[in-house]
CSV table of C-alpha atoms in Angstrom, one decimal:
chain,number,residue,atom,x,y,z
A,18,MET,CA,0.0,0.0,0.0
A,19,PRO,CA,2.1,2.9,-1.2
A,20,GLY,CA,1.4,6.2,0.3
A,21,ASP,CA,0.5,4.7,3.7
A,22,GLU,CA,0.2,8.0,5.7
A,23,ARG,CA,1.0,6.3,9.0
A,24,PHE,CA,4.7,5.9,8.1
A,25,ALA,CA,5.2,9.0,6.0
A,26,ARG,CA,6.6,11.0,9.0
A,27,ASP,CA,9.6,10.3,11.1
A,28,LEU,CA,8.4,8.4,14.2
A,29,ARG,CA,11.2,10.0,16.1
A,30,GLY,CA,9.3,13.2,16.4
A,31,GLU,CA,6.2,11.4,17.7
A,32,ARG,CA,8.2,9.7,20.3
A,33,ASP,CA,9.6,13.0,21.4
A,34,GLU,CA,6.1,14.3,21.9
A,35,ARG,CA,5.1,11.5,24.2
A,36,PRO,CA,4.8,12.4,27.9
A,37,LEU,CA,8.1,12.0,29.7
A,38,GLY,CA,8.8,9.1,32.0
A,39,THR,CA,10.8,9.2,35.2
A,40,ARG,CA,14.5,8.7,35.5
A,41,SER,CA,16.3,7.5,38.6
A,42,GLU,CA,19.9,7.9,39.7
A,43,ILE,CA,22.3,5.3,38.1
A,44,VAL,CA,23.9,3.3,40.9
A,45,THR,CA,26.7,0.9,40.1
A,46,GLY,CA,29.3,-0.9,42.0
A,47,PRO,CA,29.6,-4.0,44.2
A,48,VAL,CA,26.5,-5.3,45.9
A,49,SER,CA,26.7,-4.9,49.7
A,50,ASP,CA,24.0,-7.4,50.6
A,51,TRP,CA,21.8,-9.3,48.1
A,52,ALA,CA,18.8,-9.1,50.4
A,53,THR,CA,18.8,-5.3,50.5
A,54,ASP,CA,20.9,-4.0,47.6
A,55,PHE,CA,20.5,-6.5,44.7
A,56,SER,CA,21.6,-5.6,41.2
A,57,HIS,CA,21.2,-7.9,38.2
A,58,LEU,CA,23.7,-5.7,36.3
A,59,GLU,CA,26.8,-6.3,38.4
A,60,PRO,CA,29.3,-9.0,37.3
A,61,GLU,CA,28.8,-11.0,40.5
A,62,TRP,CA,25.2,-11.6,39.5
A,63,ALA,CA,26.5,-13.5,36.5
A,64,THR,CA,29.1,-15.5,38.4
A,65,GLY,CA,27.1,-16.3,41.5
A,66,PHE,CA,23.6,-16.5,39.9
A,67,TYR,CA,22.2,-19.7,41.4
A,68,SER,CA,23.8,-19.4,44.8
A,69,ILE,CA,22.5,-15.8,45.2
A,70,LEU,CA,19.0,-16.9,44.3
A,71,ALA,CA,19.2,-20.0,46.6
A,72,GLY,CA,20.5,-17.9,49.5
A,73,LEU,CA,17.6,-15.4,49.1
A,74,ARG,CA,15.0,-18.1,48.7
A,75,GLU,CA,16.1,-19.6,51.9
A,76,ARG,CA,16.5,-16.6,54.2
A,77,CYS,CA,14.7,-13.6,52.6
A,78,PRO,CA,12.4,-14.7,49.9
A,79,ILE,CA,11.6,-11.2,48.6
A,80,ALA,CA,14.8,-9.2,48.2
A,81,ARG,CA,14.9,-5.4,48.0
A,82,THR,CA,17.1,-2.8,46.3
A,83,GLU,CA,17.2,0.9,46.3
A,84,ARG,CA,19.0,0.9,43.0
A,85,PHE,CA,16.9,1.6,39.8
A,86,GLY,CA,14.7,3.8,41.9
A,87,GLY,CA,13.6,0.9,44.0
A,88,GLY,CA,12.6,-2.7,43.4
A,89,TRP,CA,11.9,-6.2,44.6
A,90,LEU,CA,13.2,-9.7,43.7
A,91,PRO,CA,10.8,-12.5,44.8
A,92,THR,CA,12.7,-15.8,44.7
A,93,ARG,CA,10.1,-18.5,45.5
A,94,TYR,CA,8.0,-20.2,42.9
A,95,GLU,CA,4.7,-19.3,44.6
A,96,ASP,CA,5.5,-15.6,44.7
A,97,VAL,CA,6.8,-15.5,41.1
A,98,ALA,CA,3.6,-17.3,39.9
A,99,ALA,CA,1.3,-15.0,41.9
A,100,ILE,CA,2.8,-11.9,40.3
A,101,ALA,CA,2.8,-13.4,36.8
A,102,TYR,CA,-1.0,-14.1,37.3
A,103,ASP,CA,-1.8,-10.8,39.0
A,104,THR,CA,-2.1,-8.3,36.2
A,105,GLU,CA,-4.4,-6.1,38.3
A,106,ARG,CA,-1.6,-5.1,40.7
A,107,PHE,CA,1.5,-5.6,38.6
A,108,SER,CA,1.8,-3.8,35.2
A,109,SER,CA,3.9,-4.8,32.2
A,110,ARG,CA,4.3,-1.3,31.0
A,111,SER,CA,8.0,-1.8,31.3
A,112,ILE,CA,9.5,-5.3,31.3
A,113,ILE,CA,13.1,-4.2,31.4
A,114,MET,CA,14.3,-3.2,34.9
A,115,SER,CA,16.3,0.0,34.4
A,116,ASN,CA,16.7,3.5,35.5
A,117,PHE,CA,13.8,4.7,33.4
A,118,ARG,CA,10.1,4.2,34.0
A,119,PRO,CA,7.9,5.0,31.1
A,120,PRO,CA,5.0,7.3,31.9
A,121,ARG,CA,1.7,5.7,33.2
A,122,GLN,CA,-0.1,7.1,30.2
A,123,ILE,CA,1.7,4.6,28.0
A,124,ALA,CA,-0.4,1.8,29.5
A,125,PRO,CA,-2.3,-0.4,28.6
A,126,ALA,CA,-0.5,-0.7,25.2
A,127,GLY,CA,3.1,0.0,26.3
A,128,GLY,CA,5.9,0.5,23.9
A,129,SER,CA,6.2,-3.0,22.4
A,130,PRO,CA,2.8,-4.7,22.4
A,131,PRO,CA,1.8,-7.2,23.6
A,132,ILE,CA,4.7,-7.9,26.0
A,133,SER,CA,4.4,-4.4,27.4
A,134,SER,CA,0.6,-4.4,27.4
A,135,ASP,CA,-1.9,-4.9,30.2
A,136,PRO,CA,-5.5,-6.0,30.0
A,137,PRO,CA,-7.8,-5.4,28.2
A,138,PHE,CA,-5.6,-4.1,25.3
A,139,HIS,CA,-3.2,-7.0,25.7
A,140,HIS,CA,-5.7,-9.7,24.7
A,141,ASP,CA,-6.4,-8.4,21.2
A,142,ALA,CA,-2.9,-7.3,20.5
A,143,ARG,CA,-1.7,-10.8,21.4
A,144,ARG,CA,-4.4,-12.5,19.3
A,145,LEU,CA,-3.0,-10.8,16.2
A,146,LEU,CA,0.2,-12.6,16.6
A,147,LEU,CA,-0.7,-16.0,18.0
A,148,PRO,CA,-1.5,-17.7,14.7
A,149,ALA,CA,2.0,-16.9,13.4
A,150,PHE,CA,3.6,-18.5,16.4
A,151,THR,CA,1.8,-21.8,16.8
A,152,LYS,CA,3.7,-25.1,16.8
A,153,THR,CA,2.6,-25.7,13.3
A,154,ALA,CA,3.9,-22.3,12.2
A,155,ALA,CA,7.2,-22.9,14.0
A,156,SER,CA,7.5,-26.3,12.2
A,157,ARG,CA,7.5,-24.4,8.9
A,158,GLN,CA,10.8,-22.8,9.9
A,159,GLU,CA,12.4,-26.2,10.8
A,160,PRO,CA,13.9,-27.1,7.4
A,161,ALA,CA,15.6,-23.7,7.0
A,162,THR,CA,16.8,-23.9,10.7
A,163,ARG,CA,18.3,-27.3,10.2
A,164,ALA,CA,20.0,-26.2,7.0
A,165,LEU,CA,21.4,-23.1,8.8
A,166,CYS,CA,22.7,-25.3,11.7
A,167,HIS,CA,24.5,-27.5,9.2
A,168,SER,CA,26.0,-24.5,7.4
A,169,LEU,CA,27.3,-23.0,10.6
A,170,ILE,CA,29.0,-26.3,11.5
A,171,ASP,CA,30.4,-26.6,7.9
A,172,ALA,CA,32.1,-23.2,8.5
A,173,PHE,CA,34.0,-24.6,11.5
A,174,GLY,CA,36.3,-26.3,8.9
A,175,ASP,CA,38.8,-28.6,10.6
A,176,ARG,CA,39.4,-26.5,13.7
A,177,GLY,CA,39.6,-28.4,17.0
A,178,VAL,CA,38.2,-25.6,19.1
A,179,VAL,CA,35.2,-23.4,18.3
A,180,ASP,CA,33.2,-20.8,20.2
A,181,ALA,CA,29.7,-22.4,20.3
A,182,ALA,CA,28.2,-19.1,21.6
A,183,SER,CA,29.4,-16.7,18.9
A,184,GLU,CA,29.9,-19.1,16.0
A,185,TYR,CA,26.8,-21.3,16.5
A,186,ALA,CA,24.1,-20.5,19.0
A,187,GLN,CA,23.9,-16.8,18.3
A,188,HIS,CA,23.3,-17.1,14.6
A,189,ILE,CA,20.4,-19.5,14.8
A,190,PRO,CA,17.6,-17.3,16.3
A,191,MET,CA,18.9,-14.2,14.4
A,192,ARG,CA,18.6,-15.8,11.0
A,193,VAL,CA,15.2,-17.4,11.8
A,194,ILE,CA,13.5,-14.2,13.0
A,195,ALA,CA,15.0,-12.2,10.1
A,196,ARG,CA,13.4,-14.7,7.7
A,197,MET,CA,10.1,-14.4,9.5
A,198,LEU,CA,10.1,-10.6,9.6
A,199,GLY,CA,11.4,-10.4,6.0
A,200,PHE,CA,14.6,-8.5,7.0
A,201,PRO,CA,17.9,-8.9,5.0
A,202,PRO,CA,19.6,-12.1,6.3
A,203,GLY,CA,23.0,-10.3,6.4
A,204,ASP,CA,21.8,-7.8,9.0
A,205,GLY,CA,22.7,-10.1,11.9
A,206,PRO,CA,25.5,-7.9,13.2
A,207,ARG,CA,23.1,-4.9,13.4
A,208,PHE,CA,20.5,-7.1,15.3
A,209,ARG,CA,23.3,-7.8,17.8
A,210,GLN,CA,23.7,-4.1,18.3
A,211,PHE,CA,20.0,-3.6,18.8
A,212,VAL,CA,19.9,-6.4,21.4
A,213,GLU,CA,22.7,-4.8,23.2
A,214,ALA,CA,20.9,-1.4,23.1
A,215,THR,CA,17.7,-2.9,24.5
A,216,LEU,CA,18.7,-5.5,27.0
A,217,GLU,CA,22.3,-4.6,27.9
A,218,GLY,CA,23.9,-1.2,28.6
A,219,ILE,CA,21.0,-0.5,31.0
A,220,ASN,CA,23.3,1.6,33.2
A,221,LEU,CA,24.6,3.8,30.4
A,222,PRO,CA,23.8,7.5,30.4
A,223,PRO,CA,20.2,8.2,29.2
A,224,GLU,CA,21.4,10.2,26.1
A,225,GLU,CA,23.4,7.2,24.9
A,226,ARG,CA,20.5,4.8,25.5
A,227,ILE,CA,18.1,7.0,23.6
A,228,GLU,CA,20.5,7.3,20.7
A,229,ARG,CA,20.8,3.5,20.5
A,230,MET,CA,17.1,3.0,20.7
A,231,THR,CA,16.6,5.6,17.9
A,232,ALA,CA,18.9,3.6,15.7
A,233,LEU,CA,16.7,0.5,16.2
A,234,PHE,CA,13.5,2.4,15.4
A,235,ASP,CA,15.1,4.1,12.3
A,236,TYR,CA,16.0,0.6,11.1
A,237,LEU,CA,12.5,-0.7,11.7
A,238,LEU,CA,10.9,2.2,9.9
A,239,ALA,CA,13.2,1.6,6.9
A,240,GLN,CA,12.1,-2.0,6.8
A,241,VAL,CA,8.4,-0.9,7.0
A,242,ARG,CA,8.9,1.5,4.1
A,243,ASP,CA,10.6,-1.2,2.1
A,244,HIS,CA,7.6,-3.5,2.7
A,245,LEU,CA,5.2,-0.8,1.7
A,246,ASP,CA,7.0,-0.6,-1.6
A,247,ARG,CA,7.3,-4.4,-2.0
A,248,PRO,CA,4.7,-6.2,0.2
A,249,ARG,CA,5.4,-9.8,0.8
A,250,ASP,CA,4.3,-12.8,2.8
A,251,ASP,CA,6.1,-12.1,6.1
A,252,LEU,CA,5.4,-10.7,9.5
A,253,THR,CA,6.3,-7.1,8.6
A,254,SER,CA,3.7,-7.0,5.8
A,255,TYR,CA,1.2,-8.7,8.0
A,256,LEU,CA,1.6,-6.1,10.8
A,257,ILE,CA,1.4,-3.2,8.3
A,258,SER,CA,-2.0,-4.5,7.0
A,259,ALA,CA,-3.3,-5.9,10.3
A,260,GLU,CA,-6.4,-4.4,11.9
A,261,LEU,CA,-7.4,-4.0,15.5
A,262,HIS,CA,-10.9,-3.0,16.4
A,263,GLY,CA,-11.7,-2.2,12.8
A,264,ARG,CA,-8.7,0.1,12.3
A,265,LYS,CA,-5.1,-0.3,11.0
A,266,LEU,CA,-2.6,-0.5,13.8
A,267,ALA,CA,-1.1,2.7,15.1
A,268,PRO,CA,2.4,3.2,13.5
A,269,GLU,CA,4.1,2.9,16.9
A,270,HIS,CA,2.2,-0.3,17.5
A,271,VAL,CA,3.6,-1.7,14.3
A,272,THR,CA,7.2,-0.8,15.0
A,273,GLY,CA,6.9,-1.6,18.7
A,274,THR,CA,5.8,-5.1,17.9
A,275,MET,CA,8.5,-5.5,15.2
A,276,ALA,CA,11.1,-4.4,17.8
A,277,LEU,CA,9.7,-7.0,20.2
A,278,LEU,CA,9.7,-9.8,17.7
A,279,LEU,CA,13.2,-9.0,16.6
A,280,ILE,CA,14.8,-8.6,20.1
A,281,ALA,CA,12.9,-11.1,22.2
A,282,GLY,CA,13.9,-14.2,20.4
A,283,ILE,CA,17.5,-13.5,19.9
A,284,ASP,CA,19.4,-13.3,23.2
A,285,THR,CA,17.0,-15.7,24.8
A,286,THR,CA,17.2,-18.6,22.4
A,287,TRP,CA,20.9,-18.0,21.9
A,288,SER,CA,21.3,-18.3,25.7
A,289,ALA,CA,19.2,-21.5,25.9
A,290,ILE,CA,21.3,-23.2,23.1
A,291,GLY,CA,24.6,-22.1,24.6
A,292,ALA,CA,23.7,-23.1,28.2
A,293,SER,CA,22.5,-26.5,27.0
A,294,LEU,CA,25.8,-27.1,25.1
A,295,TRP,CA,27.7,-25.9,28.1
A,296,HIS,CA,25.9,-28.4,30.3
A,297,LEU,CA,26.6,-31.3,28.0
A,298,ALA,CA,30.2,-30.3,27.5
A,299,ARG,CA,30.8,-30.7,31.2
A,300,THR,CA,28.5,-33.6,31.9
A,301,PRO,CA,29.7,-36.6,29.9
A,302,SER,CA,27.1,-38.9,31.3
A,303,ASP,CA,24.3,-36.8,30.0
A,304,LEU,CA,26.0,-36.3,26.7
A,305,GLU,CA,26.6,-40.0,26.2
A,306,ARG,CA,23.1,-40.8,27.1
A,307,LEU,CA,21.7,-38.4,24.4
A,308,LEU,CA,24.2,-39.6,21.8
A,309,ALA,CA,23.0,-43.2,22.5
A,310,ASP,CA,19.3,-42.3,22.7
A,311,PRO,CA,18.4,-39.2,20.5
A,312,GLY,CA,14.7,-39.9,21.3
A,313,LEU,CA,15.4,-38.5,24.8
A,314,LEU,CA,16.2,-35.1,23.4
A,315,PRO,CA,12.7,-33.5,23.7
A,316,THR,CA,12.5,-34.5,27.4
A,317,ALA,CA,16.1,-33.3,27.9
A,318,VAL,CA,15.3,-30.0,26.3
A,319,GLU,CA,12.6,-29.3,28.9
A,320,GLU,CA,14.9,-30.1,31.7
A,321,LEU,CA,17.7,-27.9,30.3
A,322,LEU,CA,15.1,-25.1,30.0
A,323,ARG,CA,14.1,-25.6,33.6
A,324,ALA,CA,17.6,-25.7,35.0
A,325,TYR,CA,19.0,-22.9,32.8
A,326,ALA,CA,15.9,-20.8,32.1
A,327,PRO,CA,17.5,-17.8,30.4
A,328,VAL,CA,14.7,-15.2,30.9
A,329,THR,CA,13.9,-13.0,33.8
A,330,MET,CA,11.1,-10.5,33.3
A,331,ALA,CA,10.1,-7.3,35.1
A,332,ARG,CA,6.9,-5.7,36.2
A,333,LEU,CA,6.0,-2.4,37.8
A,334,VAL,CA,3.9,-2.2,41.0
A,335,LYS,CA,0.7,-0.3,40.2
A,336,GLU,CA,-0.3,1.1,43.7
A,337,ASP,CA,1.2,1.2,47.2
A,338,MET,CA,0.4,-2.0,49.0
A,339,HIS,CA,1.4,-4.5,51.6
A,340,TRP,CA,2.2,-7.7,49.7
A,341,ARG,CA,3.2,-11.0,51.3
A,342,GLY,CA,5.1,-9.3,54.1
A,343,VAL,CA,6.7,-6.3,52.3
A,344,ASP,CA,5.6,-2.8,51.7
A,345,MET,CA,5.6,-2.2,48.0
A,346,ARG,CA,5.2,1.3,46.6
A,347,ALA,CA,3.7,2.4,43.3
A,348,ASP,CA,6.3,2.2,40.5
A,349,ASP,CA,8.6,-0.1,42.4
A,350,TRP,CA,10.2,-2.7,40.1
A,351,ILE,CA,9.6,-6.4,40.4
A,352,LEU,CA,12.4,-8.5,38.9
A,353,LEU,CA,10.3,-11.6,38.0
A,354,SER,CA,12.8,-14.5,38.2
A,355,PHE,CA,11.6,-17.5,36.3
A,356,PRO,CA,15.0,-19.1,36.7
A,357,SER,CA,14.6,-18.8,40.5
A,358,ALA,CA,11.1,-20.3,40.4
A,359,ASN,CA,12.5,-23.2,38.4
A,360,ARG,CA,15.0,-24.0,41.1
A,361,ASP,CA,12.6,-23.9,44.1
A,362,PRO,CA,13.0,-27.2,46.0
A,363,SER,CA,9.4,-26.9,47.3
A,364,VAL,CA,8.1,-27.5,43.7
A,365,PHE,CA,10.9,-29.5,42.0
A,366,ASP,CA,12.6,-32.6,43.3
A,367,ARG,CA,16.4,-32.3,43.2
A,368,ALA,CA,15.8,-28.7,42.0
A,369,ASP,CA,19.5,-27.9,41.6
A,370,GLU,CA,20.4,-31.0,39.6
A,371,VAL,CA,19.9,-31.6,35.9
A,372,VAL,CA,17.8,-34.8,35.8
A,373,ILE,CA,18.1,-35.3,32.0
A,374,ASP,CA,15.1,-37.6,31.9
A,375,ARG,CA,12.9,-35.8,34.3
A,376,GLN,CA,9.3,-36.8,33.7
A,377,VAL,CA,7.2,-34.4,35.8
A,378,ASN,CA,8.4,-30.9,34.8
A,379,ARG,CA,6.0,-28.0,35.2
A,380,HIS,CA,8.9,-25.5,34.6
A,381,VAL,CA,8.1,-21.8,33.9
A,382,ALA,CA,11.0,-20.9,31.6
A,383,PHE,CA,8.4,-19.4,29.2
A,384,GLY,CA,6.5,-17.7,32.0
A,385,LEU,CA,3.0,-18.2,33.3
A,386,GLY,CA,-0.4,-16.6,32.7
A,387,ILE,CA,-1.4,-14.2,29.9
A,388,HIS,CA,2.2,-13.2,28.9
A,389,ARG,CA,3.3,-16.8,28.2
A,390,CYS,CA,6.2,-16.4,25.8
A,391,LEU,CA,4.7,-15.9,22.4
A,392,GLY,CA,7.7,-17.5,20.7
A,393,SER,CA,7.9,-20.5,22.9
A,394,HIS,CA,7.0,-23.0,20.1
A,395,LEU,CA,9.6,-21.4,17.9
A,396,ALA,CA,12.2,-21.4,20.6
A,397,ARG,CA,11.6,-25.0,21.4
A,398,MET,CA,12.0,-25.9,17.7
A,399,GLU,CA,15.2,-23.9,17.4
A,400,LEU,CA,16.7,-25.4,20.6
A,401,ARG,CA,15.8,-28.9,19.7
A,402,VAL,CA,17.1,-28.6,16.1
A,403,ALA,CA,20.3,-26.8,17.2
A,404,LEU,CA,21.1,-29.6,19.6
A,405,GLU,CA,20.0,-32.4,17.2
A,406,VAL,CA,22.3,-31.2,14.5
A,407,TRP,CA,25.2,-30.5,16.9
A,408,LEU,CA,25.0,-34.0,18.4
A,409,GLU,CA,24.7,-35.6,15.0
A,410,ARG,CA,27.6,-33.7,13.5
A,411,ILE,CA,30.0,-33.2,16.4
A,412,GLY,CA,29.4,-36.2,18.6
A,413,SER,CA,31.5,-35.9,21.7
A,414,PHE,CA,32.8,-32.5,22.9
A,415,THR,CA,34.2,-30.9,26.0
A,416,LEU,CA,34.9,-27.5,27.5
A,417,ALA,CA,38.2,-26.3,25.9
A,418,ASP,CA,38.9,-23.9,28.7
A,419,PRO,CA,36.4,-23.7,31.6
A,420,SER,CA,37.9,-20.4,32.8
A,421,ALA,CA,37.2,-18.8,29.4
A,422,VAL,CA,33.5,-19.3,29.6
A,423,THR,CA,31.7,-16.1,30.4
A,424,TRP,CA,28.0,-15.6,31.3
A,425,SER,CA,25.9,-12.5,30.7
A,426,ALA,CA,24.5,-10.4,33.5
A,427,GLY,CA,21.1,-8.7,33.2
A,428,GLN,CA,17.7,-10.2,32.5
A,429,ILE,CA,18.9,-12.7,29.9
A,430,ARG,CA,21.3,-15.3,31.2
A,431,GLY,CA,23.5,-17.4,28.9
A,432,PRO,CA,27.1,-18.1,27.9
A,433,ARG,CA,28.6,-15.3,25.8
A,434,ALA,CA,32.0,-17.0,25.2
A,435,LEU,CA,31.9,-20.8,25.1
A,436,PRO,CA,35.1,-22.4,23.6
A,437,LEU,CA,34.4,-26.1,23.0
A,438,ARG,CA,36.9,-28.8,22.0
A,439,ILE,CA,35.3,-30.8,19.2
A,440,GLY,CA,36.4,-33.9,17.3
B,27,MET,CA,-10.4,-41.9,32.7
B,28,ARG,CA,-11.0,-38.7,30.8
B,29,VAL,CA,-9.0,-35.6,30.0
B,30,ARG,CA,-10.3,-32.1,30.4
B,31,ILE,CA,-8.6,-28.7,29.7
B,32,ASP,CA,-9.7,-25.7,31.7
B,33,PRO,CA,-9.8,-23.0,28.9
B,34,GLU,CA,-9.5,-20.3,31.6
B,35,ARG,CA,-6.2,-21.6,32.7
B,36,CYS,CA,-4.7,-22.8,29.3
B,37,GLN,CA,-2.2,-20.3,27.9
B,38,GLY,CA,-1.0,-22.4,24.9
B,39,HIS,CA,2.3,-23.7,26.2
B,40,GLY,CA,1.5,-26.8,24.2
B,41,ARG,CA,3.0,-29.4,26.5
B,42,CYS,CA,-0.1,-31.6,26.3
B,43,TYR,CA,-0.1,-31.8,22.5
B,44,ASP,CA,3.6,-32.3,22.4
B,45,LEU,CA,3.5,-35.1,24.9
B,46,ALA,CA,0.2,-36.8,24.1
B,47,PRO,CA,-0.8,-35.9,20.5
B,48,GLU,CA,-3.2,-38.8,20.5
B,49,LEU,CA,-5.3,-37.0,23.1
B,50,PHE,CA,-4.7,-33.3,22.5
B,51,GLY,CA,-4.4,-30.9,19.6
B,52,ASP,CA,-4.2,-27.2,19.3
B,53,ASP,CA,-6.5,-24.5,17.9
B,54,ASP,CA,-5.5,-21.8,15.4
B,55,GLU,CA,-4.0,-19.7,18.2
B,56,GLY,CA,-2.1,-22.6,19.8
B,57,TYR,CA,-4.4,-23.2,22.8
B,58,GLY,CA,-4.8,-26.9,23.8
B,59,GLN,CA,-7.9,-28.8,22.7
B,60,VAL,CA,-9.1,-32.2,23.8
B,61,LEU,CA,-9.5,-34.5,20.8
B,62,GLY,CA,-12.8,-36.3,20.4
B,63,ASP,CA,-14.8,-36.8,23.6
B,64,GLY,CA,-11.8,-36.9,25.9
B,65,ALA,CA,-12.2,-40.5,26.8
B,66,VAL,CA,-8.7,-42.1,27.5
B,67,PRO,CA,-8.2,-45.6,26.3
B,68,PRO,CA,-6.3,-47.6,28.9
B,69,ALA,CA,-3.2,-47.8,26.7
B,70,LEU,CA,-2.9,-44.0,26.8
B,71,ALA,CA,-3.5,-43.5,30.5
B,72,GLY,CA,0.2,-43.0,31.1
B,73,LYS,CA,0.4,-40.3,28.4
B,74,ALA,CA,-2.6,-38.5,29.8
B,75,ARG,CA,-0.9,-38.4,33.3
B,76,LEU,CA,2.3,-37.2,31.7
B,77,ALA,CA,0.6,-34.4,29.9
B,78,ALA,CA,-1.3,-33.3,33.0
B,79,SER,CA,1.9,-33.4,35.1
B,80,ASN,CA,3.8,-31.2,32.6
B,81,CYS,CA,1.2,-28.4,32.2
B,82,PRO,CA,2.8,-25.3,33.7
B,83,GLU,CA,-0.7,-23.7,34.2
B,84,ARG,CA,-2.2,-26.9,35.8
B,85,ALA,CA,-5.0,-26.6,33.3
B,86,ILE,CA,-5.5,-30.3,32.7
B,87,ASP,CA,-7.4,-32.6,34.9
B,88,LEU,CA,-8.2,-36.2,34.7
B,89,PRO,CA,-11.7,-37.0,35.9
B,90,GLY,CA,-12.1,-40.6,36.8
B,91,ASP,CA,-8.4,-41.2,37.5
B,92,GLY,CA,-8.4,-42.8,40.8
């Protein structure tokens, strides 16, 4: 539809006209006490992740911080679940815990529908996307995903050590979502920058964060205009022509959802693939079992998702309230730790162990309630195919240098350097 | 034994139709659906229990399962 007025203007101007949010002081540096001063952005969060969460679950269960303008970290399954279900008292208007709270007027749509949306808007915005992310829709991406995994392994050549995070895991979700959105396949390195802009660099000065986000939205607008000129069968053209309540979507809804679809599947799935390979590299008994019995893989994938759930979400408290023993104030953050819920020994037997053939597994790696990860079927397919192809092609492998493995801090946890010895 | 999905609780995680495709399918939006009348043949009782015990939302119940 050439001449679509919605995208004629620079959306940057419209964003500048939105009401301002609130900024809080940037506080960095070592954490003094995880129960009263937690930060998910310090390096010790990455290195001590599970012991920090286990310690809090035991002695505190709901930790507090004054950083980021104030927030809470519930660590028990029952508290995480209660908040995920309670969209009356906890808002999704920002789901990245940072030093910036978007204005209340941005609700119920939020900046990147439907992940940032609250009821009742959420329901219809999500329904627009659900058919494109069913298990059947995900299976249509499987042949291309499998071919991509093979080509990434072909590119290893005859080297004995490869970085499975940067040379394998990272590329899989980037290429798959680029295909689904209809973006140029070679734009992967730019997506990496956009992921960093959105999910990392949280404590950078605000001007720098705004500049990085602007680059993302400029890119998305260029993709929209390209699709207006040449409509095709992909998610971008679908969003441009989609209607909600009898009207075309607002332009910021189109680009906000495109940003969500681009960003949300990359770091997360990359992290899940990397963490799974890391586990198998250091656990020969599980690796040998999967090599001998590939039929166990779907069960193993669920257990790896439970034990190494990559995604922590965030919420904002709507009104002052006393909640399960703590006094929450309006606009306090909630760091919603699905990884911690998944390790709660009151819900999972041998919670801190990977039981590769675990049969009863109600893990919450993809969340609970109305915000269940939209891309969960796609992520499961990518993770399963990535591991299937890796095991088929590589066979046995080990950590080349355990001390060289690095894990990301922030809300998405996974290995960012993962040198493996293969062959 | 029968299987039943509470549509108020189901969020489309898809564990039931992954684990017991003989008993569950999905609709156009990915929400779980009981196939047929929900009666579970004895040979599929184990799969029905597996599906129920892997639903993160606890949306599946098994009326008649002693």
